[in-house]
Amino acid sequence: PYRRQRQMCIRDRYKADPQDISNRLYEADVSENKLTKLVYLAIKHILPDGSVKDMDNDYMRVQDIIDFLNTYYDCSYKTGTRETIRKEAITELLDKNLIESNDRSKQSPYYGYRIKIEIGGKRK
């Protein structure tokens, strides 16, 4: 109950404007798939208004991505959509070399993804 109230407070404090969301999705021209675009924006920590929530490039678990999208993009993804997000969005972003996963076991609760770091104009 407390976590849900906290998320409601965050959502009330930050009202996602549908036009802002539409603009961010348009700018995230990484895929035709809306889910892939949303996941990419979440991993980059980009809010619907274009600001960046965190400047760090920490690894995000799929559940962290779901929480981010539900809180800031007014989505209603459930825990059961993790596999869909992995199969559709994460796989595409990994194939396009836009994100990377950490070195943990895939069964680890700490297995996550982050934006691939560019060094000298090339993705590392």
PDB file of N, CA and C in Angstrom, residues 43-108:
ATOM      1  N   ILE A  43      15.456   3.504 -20.178  1.00  0.00           N
ATOM      2  CA  ILE A  43      16.850   3.166 -19.886  1.00  0.00           C
ATOM      3  C   ILE A  43      17.720   4.426 -19.923  1.00  0.00           C
ATOM      4  N   LYS A  44      17.360   5.382 -20.767  1.00  0.00           N
ATOM      5  CA  LYS A  44      18.090   6.658 -20.815  1.00  0.00           C
ATOM      6  C   LYS A  44      17.634   7.624 -19.731  1.00  0.00           C
ATOM      7  N   HIS A  45      16.606   7.251 -18.966  1.00  0.00           N
ATOM      8  CA  HIS A  45      16.045   8.074 -17.877  1.00  0.00           C
ATOM      9  C   HIS A  45      15.458   9.390 -18.394  1.00  0.00           C
ATOM     10  N   ILE A  46      14.889   9.376 -19.587  1.00  0.00           N
ATOM     11  CA  ILE A  46      14.312  10.589 -20.169  1.00  0.00           C
ATOM     12  C   ILE A  46      12.835  10.674 -19.806  1.00  0.00           C
ATOM     13  N   LEU A  47      12.469  11.789 -19.204  1.00  0.00           N
ATOM     14  CA  LEU A  47      11.083  12.036 -18.815  1.00  0.00           C
ATOM     15  C   LEU A  47      10.301  12.567 -20.014  1.00  0.00           C
ATOM     16  N   PRO A  48       8.978  12.510 -19.968  1.00  0.00           N
ATOM     17  CA  PRO A  48       8.171  12.970 -21.103  1.00  0.00           C
ATOM     18  C   PRO A  48       8.432  14.418 -21.511  1.00  0.00           C
ATOM     19  N   ASP A  49       8.833  15.279 -20.575  1.00  0.00           N
ATOM     20  CA  ASP A  49       9.084  16.681 -20.927  1.00  0.00           C
ATOM     21  C   ASP A  49      10.471  16.889 -21.531  1.00  0.00           C
ATOM     22  N   GLY A  50      11.253  15.823 -21.660  1.00  0.00           N
ATOM     23  CA  GLY A  50      12.573  15.907 -22.276  1.00  0.00           C
ATOM     24  C   GLY A  50      13.711  16.011 -21.280  1.00  0.00           C
ATOM     25  N   SER A  51      13.394  16.275 -20.021  1.00  0.00           N
ATOM     26  CA  SER A  51      14.459  16.348 -19.025  1.00  0.00           C
ATOM     27  C   SER A  51      14.934  14.936 -18.683  1.00  0.00           C
ATOM     28  N   VAL A  52      16.107  14.871 -18.074  1.00  0.00           N
ATOM     29  CA  VAL A  52      16.687  13.593 -17.706  1.00  0.00           C
ATOM     30  C   VAL A  52      16.565  13.429 -16.203  1.00  0.00           C
ATOM     31  N   LYS A  53      15.964  12.307 -15.779  1.00  0.00           N
ATOM     32  CA  LYS A  53      15.737  12.070 -14.352  1.00  0.00           C
ATOM     33  C   LYS A  53      17.046  11.860 -13.612  1.00  0.00           C
ATOM     34  N   ASP A  54      17.925  11.026 -14.115  1.00  0.00           N
ATOM     35  CA  ASP A  54      19.221  10.739 -13.498  1.00  0.00           C
ATOM     36  C   ASP A  54      20.286  10.815 -14.577  1.00  0.00           C
ATOM     37  N   MET A  55      21.425  11.347 -14.219  1.00  0.00           N
ATOM     38  CA  MET A  55      22.517  11.419 -15.183  1.00  0.00           C
ATOM     39  C   MET A  55      23.377  10.155 -15.160  1.00  0.00           C
ATOM     40  N   ASP A  56      23.177   9.314 -14.150  1.00  0.00           N
ATOM     41  CA  ASP A  56      23.985   8.102 -14.081  1.00  0.00           C
ATOM     42  C   ASP A  56      23.545   7.112 -15.156  1.00  0.00           C
ATOM     43  N   ASN A  57      24.395   6.175 -15.439  1.00  0.00           N
ATOM     44  CA  ASN A  57      24.091   5.168 -16.453  1.00  0.00           C
ATOM     45  C   ASN A  57      24.086   3.795 -15.790  1.00  0.00           C
ATOM     46  N   ASP A  58      23.403   3.704 -14.651  1.00  0.00           N
ATOM     47  CA  ASP A  58      23.324   2.442 -13.926  1.00  0.00           C
ATOM     48  C   ASP A  58      22.485   1.430 -14.703  1.00  0.00           C
ATOM     49  N   TYR A  59      22.738   0.175 -14.428  1.00  0.00           N
ATOM     50  CA  TYR A  59      21.952  -0.886 -15.049  1.00  0.00           C
ATOM     51  C   TYR A  59      20.538  -0.876 -14.478  1.00  0.00           C
ATOM     52  N   MET A  60      19.556  -1.049 -15.346  1.00  0.00           N
ATOM     53  CA  MET A  60      18.157  -1.113 -14.929  1.00  0.00           C
ATOM     54  C   MET A  60      17.634  -2.520 -15.176  1.00  0.00           C
ATOM     55  N   ARG A  61      17.012  -3.079 -14.148  1.00  0.00           N
ATOM     56  CA  ARG A  61      16.340  -4.359 -14.316  1.00  0.00           C
ATOM     57  C   ARG A  61      15.054  -4.120 -15.101  1.00  0.00           C
ATOM     58  N   VAL A  62      14.476  -5.161 -15.656  1.00  0.00           N
ATOM     59  CA  VAL A  62      13.225  -5.008 -16.401  1.00  0.00           C
ATOM     60  C   VAL A  62      12.140  -4.441 -15.481  1.00  0.00           C
ATOM     61  N   GLN A  63      12.124  -4.873 -14.214  1.00  0.00           N
ATOM     62  CA  GLN A  63      11.129  -4.339 -13.280  1.00  0.00           C
ATOM     63  C   GLN A  63      11.335  -2.837 -13.058  1.00  0.00           C
ATOM     64  N   ASP A  64      12.587  -2.376 -13.046  1.00  0.00           N
ATOM     65  CA  ASP A  64      12.876  -0.938 -12.916  1.00  0.00           C
ATOM     66  C   ASP A  64      12.337  -0.179 -14.130  1.00  0.00           C
ATOM     67  N   ILE A  65      12.466  -0.776 -15.299  1.00  0.00           N
ATOM     68  CA  ILE A  65      11.958  -0.162 -16.532  1.00  0.00           C
ATOM     69  C   ILE A  65      10.440  -0.055 -16.457  1.00  0.00           C
ATOM     70  N   ILE A  66       9.785  -1.120 -16.023  1.00  0.00           N
ATOM     71  CA  ILE A  66       8.324  -1.117 -15.878  1.00  0.00           C
ATOM     72  C   ILE A  66       7.904  -0.027 -14.889  1.00  0.00           C
ATOM     73  N   ASP A  67       8.575   0.055 -13.751  1.00  0.00           N
ATOM     74  CA  ASP A  67       8.244   1.064 -12.742  1.00  0.00           C
ATOM     75  C   ASP A  67       8.414   2.480 -13.306  1.00  0.00           C
ATOM     76  N   PHE A  68       9.489   2.706 -14.051  1.00  0.00           N
ATOM     77  CA  PHE A  68       9.747   4.017 -14.649  1.00  0.00           C
ATOM     78  C   PHE A  68       8.629   4.393 -15.619  1.00  0.00           C
ATOM     79  N   LEU A  69       8.281   3.464 -16.500  1.00  0.00           N
ATOM     80  CA  LEU A  69       7.237   3.740 -17.493  1.00  0.00           C
ATOM     81  C   LEU A  69       5.880   3.958 -16.840  1.00  0.00           C
ATOM     82  N   ASN A  70       5.567   3.171 -15.838  1.00  0.00           N
ATOM     83  CA  ASN A  70       4.286   3.328 -15.144  1.00  0.00           C
ATOM     84  C   ASN A  70       4.217   4.651 -14.387  1.00  0.00           C
ATOM     85  N   THR A  71       5.316   5.074 -13.814  1.00  0.00           N
ATOM     86  CA  THR A  71       5.340   6.300 -13.022  1.00  0.00           C
ATOM     87  C   THR A  71       5.359   7.547 -13.893  1.00  0.00           C
ATOM     88  N   TYR A  72       6.237   7.588 -14.882  1.00  0.00           N
ATOM     89  CA  TYR A  72       6.440   8.832 -15.636  1.00  0.00           C
ATOM     90  C   TYR A  72       5.719   8.888 -16.974  1.00  0.00           C
ATOM     91  N   TYR A  73       5.439   7.760 -17.577  1.00  0.00           N
ATOM     92  CA  TYR A  73       4.780   7.753 -18.879  1.00  0.00           C
ATOM     93  C   TYR A  73       3.330   7.305 -18.790  1.00  0.00           C
ATOM     94  N   ASP A  74       2.817   7.212 -17.585  1.00  0.00           N
ATOM     95  CA  ASP A  74       1.415   6.884 -17.352  1.00  0.00           C
ATOM     96  C   ASP A  74       0.996   5.584 -18.046  1.00  0.00           C
ATOM     97  N   CYS A  75       1.934   4.626 -18.060  1.00  0.00           N
ATOM     98  CA  CYS A  75       1.642   3.300 -18.609  1.00  0.00           C
ATOM     99  C   CYS A  75       1.055   2.443 -17.494  1.00  0.00           C
ATOM    100  N   SER A  76       0.563   1.291 -17.854  1.00  0.00           N
ATOM    101  CA  SER A  76       0.031   0.381 -16.843  1.00  0.00           C
ATOM    102  C   SER A  76       0.558  -1.035 -17.078  1.00  0.00           C
ATOM    103  N   TYR A  77       1.878  -1.142 -17.282  1.00  0.00           N
ATOM    104  CA  TYR A  77       2.485  -2.458 -17.473  1.00  0.00           C
ATOM    105  C   TYR A  77       2.506  -3.203 -16.147  1.00  0.00           C
ATOM    106  N   LYS A  78       2.191  -4.466 -16.196  1.00  0.00           N
ATOM    107  CA  LYS A  78       2.186  -5.332 -15.019  1.00  0.00           C
ATOM    108  C   LYS A  78       3.473  -6.160 -15.003  1.00  0.00           C
ATOM    109  N   THR A  79       3.744  -6.769 -13.875  1.00  0.00           N
ATOM    110  CA  THR A  79       4.940  -7.593 -13.719  1.00  0.00           C
ATOM    111  C   THR A  79       4.974  -8.707 -14.766  1.00  0.00           C
ATOM    112  N   GLY A  80       3.826  -9.206 -15.167  1.00  0.00           N
ATOM    113  CA  GLY A  80       3.750 -10.277 -16.160  1.00  0.00           C
ATOM    114  C   GLY A  80       4.194  -9.890 -17.556  1.00  0.00           C
ATOM    115  N   THR A  81       4.427  -8.609 -17.796  1.00  0.00           N
ATOM    116  CA  THR A  81       4.862  -8.169 -19.126  1.00  0.00           C
ATOM    117  C   THR A  81       6.378  -8.158 -19.259  1.00  0.00           C
ATOM    118  N   ARG A  82       7.090  -8.586 -18.225  1.00  0.00           N
ATOM    119  CA  ARG A  82       8.557  -8.567 -18.288  1.00  0.00           C
ATOM    120  C   ARG A  82       9.090  -9.346 -19.475  1.00  0.00           C
ATOM    121  N   GLU A  83       8.536 -10.541 -19.713  1.00  0.00           N
ATOM    122  CA  GLU A  83       9.029 -11.369 -20.814  1.00  0.00           C
ATOM    123  C   GLU A  83       8.741 -10.721 -22.168  1.00  0.00           C
ATOM    124  N   THR A  84       7.594 -10.083 -22.300  1.00  0.00           N
ATOM    125  CA  THR A  84       7.267  -9.371 -23.549  1.00  0.00           C
ATOM    126  C   THR A  84       8.259  -8.243 -23.774  1.00  0.00           C
ATOM    127  N   ILE A  85       8.564  -7.507 -22.722  1.00  0.00           N
ATOM    128  CA  ILE A  85       9.532  -6.409 -22.837  1.00  0.00           C
ATOM    129  C   ILE A  85      10.900  -6.963 -23.229  1.00  0.00           C
ATOM    130  N   ARG A  86      11.302  -8.067 -22.613  1.00  0.00           N
ATOM    131  CA  ARG A  86      12.584  -8.676 -22.962  1.00  0.00           C
ATOM    132  C   ARG A  86      12.617  -9.126 -24.420  1.00  0.00           C
ATOM    133  N   LYS A  87      11.570  -9.858 -24.829  1.00  0.00           N
ATOM    134  CA  LYS A  87      11.551 -10.432 -26.182  1.00  0.00           C
ATOM    135  C   LYS A  87      11.419  -9.372 -27.264  1.00  0.00           C
ATOM    136  N   GLU A  88      10.551  -8.386 -27.058  1.00  0.00           N
ATOM    137  CA  GLU A  88      10.300  -7.389 -28.102  1.00  0.00           C
ATOM    138  C   GLU A  88      11.299  -6.235 -28.069  1.00  0.00           C
ATOM    139  N   ALA A  89      11.365  -5.550 -26.950  1.00  0.00           N
ATOM    140  CA  ALA A  89      12.140  -4.308 -26.891  1.00  0.00           C
ATOM    141  C   ALA A  89      13.619  -4.536 -26.591  1.00  0.00           C
ATOM    142  N   ILE A  90      13.917  -5.269 -25.544  1.00  0.00           N
ATOM    143  CA  ILE A  90      15.311  -5.455 -25.130  1.00  0.00           C
ATOM    144  C   ILE A  90      16.111  -6.147 -26.230  1.00  0.00           C
ATOM    145  N   THR A  91      15.554  -7.198 -26.806  1.00  0.00           N
ATOM    146  CA  THR A  91      16.260  -7.920 -27.869  1.00  0.00           C
ATOM    147  C   THR A  91      16.577  -7.002 -29.041  1.00  0.00           C
ATOM    148  N   GLU A  92      15.608  -6.183 -29.434  1.00  0.00           N
ATOM    149  CA  GLU A  92      15.837  -5.262 -30.555  1.00  0.00           C
ATOM    150  C   GLU A  92      16.919  -4.240 -30.222  1.00  0.00           C
ATOM    151  N   LEU A  93      16.881  -3.685 -29.019  1.00  0.00           N
ATOM    152  CA  LEU A  93      17.885  -2.687 -28.623  1.00  0.00           C
ATOM    153  C   LEU A  93      19.277  -3.300 -28.494  1.00  0.00           C
ATOM    154  N   LEU A  94      19.350  -4.545 -28.019  1.00  0.00           N
ATOM    155  CA  LEU A  94      20.636  -5.241 -27.959  1.00  0.00           C
ATOM    156  C   LEU A  94      21.159  -5.517 -29.370  1.00  0.00           C
ATOM    157  N   ASP A  95      20.271  -5.973 -30.256  1.00  0.00           N
ATOM    158  CA  ASP A  95      20.672  -6.257 -31.644  1.00  0.00           C
ATOM    159  C   ASP A  95      21.170  -5.006 -32.362  1.00  0.00           C
ATOM    160  N   LYS A  96      20.590  -3.866 -32.041  1.00  0.00           N
ATOM    161  CA  LYS A  96      21.005  -2.595 -32.656  1.00  0.00           C
ATOM    162  C   LYS A  96      22.209  -1.981 -31.951  1.00  0.00           C
ATOM    163  N   ASN A  97      22.720  -2.674 -30.940  1.00  0.00           N
ATOM    164  CA  ASN A  97      23.905  -2.239 -30.215  1.00  0.00           C
ATOM    165  C   ASN A  97      23.705  -0.892 -29.502  1.00  0.00           C
ATOM    166  N   LEU A  98      22.478  -0.630 -29.062  1.00  0.00           N
ATOM    167  CA  LEU A  98      22.170   0.619 -28.356  1.00  0.00           C
ATOM    168  C   LEU A  98      22.264   0.461 -26.843  1.00  0.00           C
ATOM    169  N   ILE A  99      22.086  -0.758 -26.356  1.00  0.00           N
ATOM    170  CA  ILE A  99      22.186  -1.024 -24.922  1.00  0.00           C
ATOM    171  C   ILE A  99      23.099  -2.217 -24.711  1.00  0.00           C
ATOM    172  N   GLU A 100      23.490  -2.394 -23.455  1.00  0.00           N
ATOM    173  CA  GLU A 100      24.301  -3.548 -23.083  1.00  0.00           C
ATOM    174  C   GLU A 100      23.767  -4.114 -21.777  1.00  0.00           C
ATOM    175  N   SER A 101      24.060  -5.380 -21.541  1.00  0.00           N
ATOM    176  CA  SER A 101      23.648  -6.008 -20.285  1.00  0.00           C
ATOM    177  C   SER A 101      24.874  -6.143 -19.395  1.00  0.00           C
ATOM    178  N   ASN A 102      24.625  -6.324 -18.097  1.00  0.00           N
ATOM    179  CA  ASN A 102      25.759  -6.499 -17.187  1.00  0.00           C
ATOM    180  C   ASN A 102      26.225  -7.953 -17.217  1.00  0.00           C
ATOM    181  N   ASP A 103      27.286  -8.229 -16.486  1.00  0.00           N
ATOM    182  CA  ASP A 103      27.912  -9.552 -16.540  1.00  0.00           C
ATOM    183  C   ASP A 103      27.310 -10.554 -15.564  1.00  0.00           C
ATOM    184  N   ARG A 104      26.170 -10.233 -15.015  1.00  0.00           N
ATOM    185  CA  ARG A 104      25.535 -11.137 -14.056  1.00  0.00           C
ATOM    186  C   ARG A 104      24.830 -12.279 -14.786  1.00  0.00           C
ATOM    187  N   SER A 105      24.520 -13.305 -14.022  1.00  0.00           N
ATOM    188  CA  SER A 105      23.753 -14.423 -14.563  1.00  0.00           C
ATOM    189  C   SER A 105      22.357 -13.922 -14.936  1.00  0.00           C
ATOM    190  N   LYS A 106      21.793 -14.430 -16.016  1.00  0.00           N
ATOM    191  CA  LYS A 106      20.456 -13.995 -16.431  1.00  0.00           C
ATOM    192  C   LYS A 106      19.399 -14.322 -15.394  1.00  0.00           C
ATOM    193  N   GLN A 107      19.668 -15.280 -14.528  1.00  0.00           N
ATOM    194  CA  GLN A 107      18.725 -15.629 -13.472  1.00  0.00           C
ATOM    195  C   GLN A 107      18.876 -14.727 -12.241  1.00  0.00           C
ATOM    196  N   SER A 108      19.908 -13.906 -12.229  1.00  0.00           N
ATOM    197  CA  SER A 108      20.159 -13.028 -11.089  1.00  0.00           C
ATOM    198  C   SER A 108      19.097 -11.932 -11.019  1.00  0.00           C
TER     199      SER A 108
END
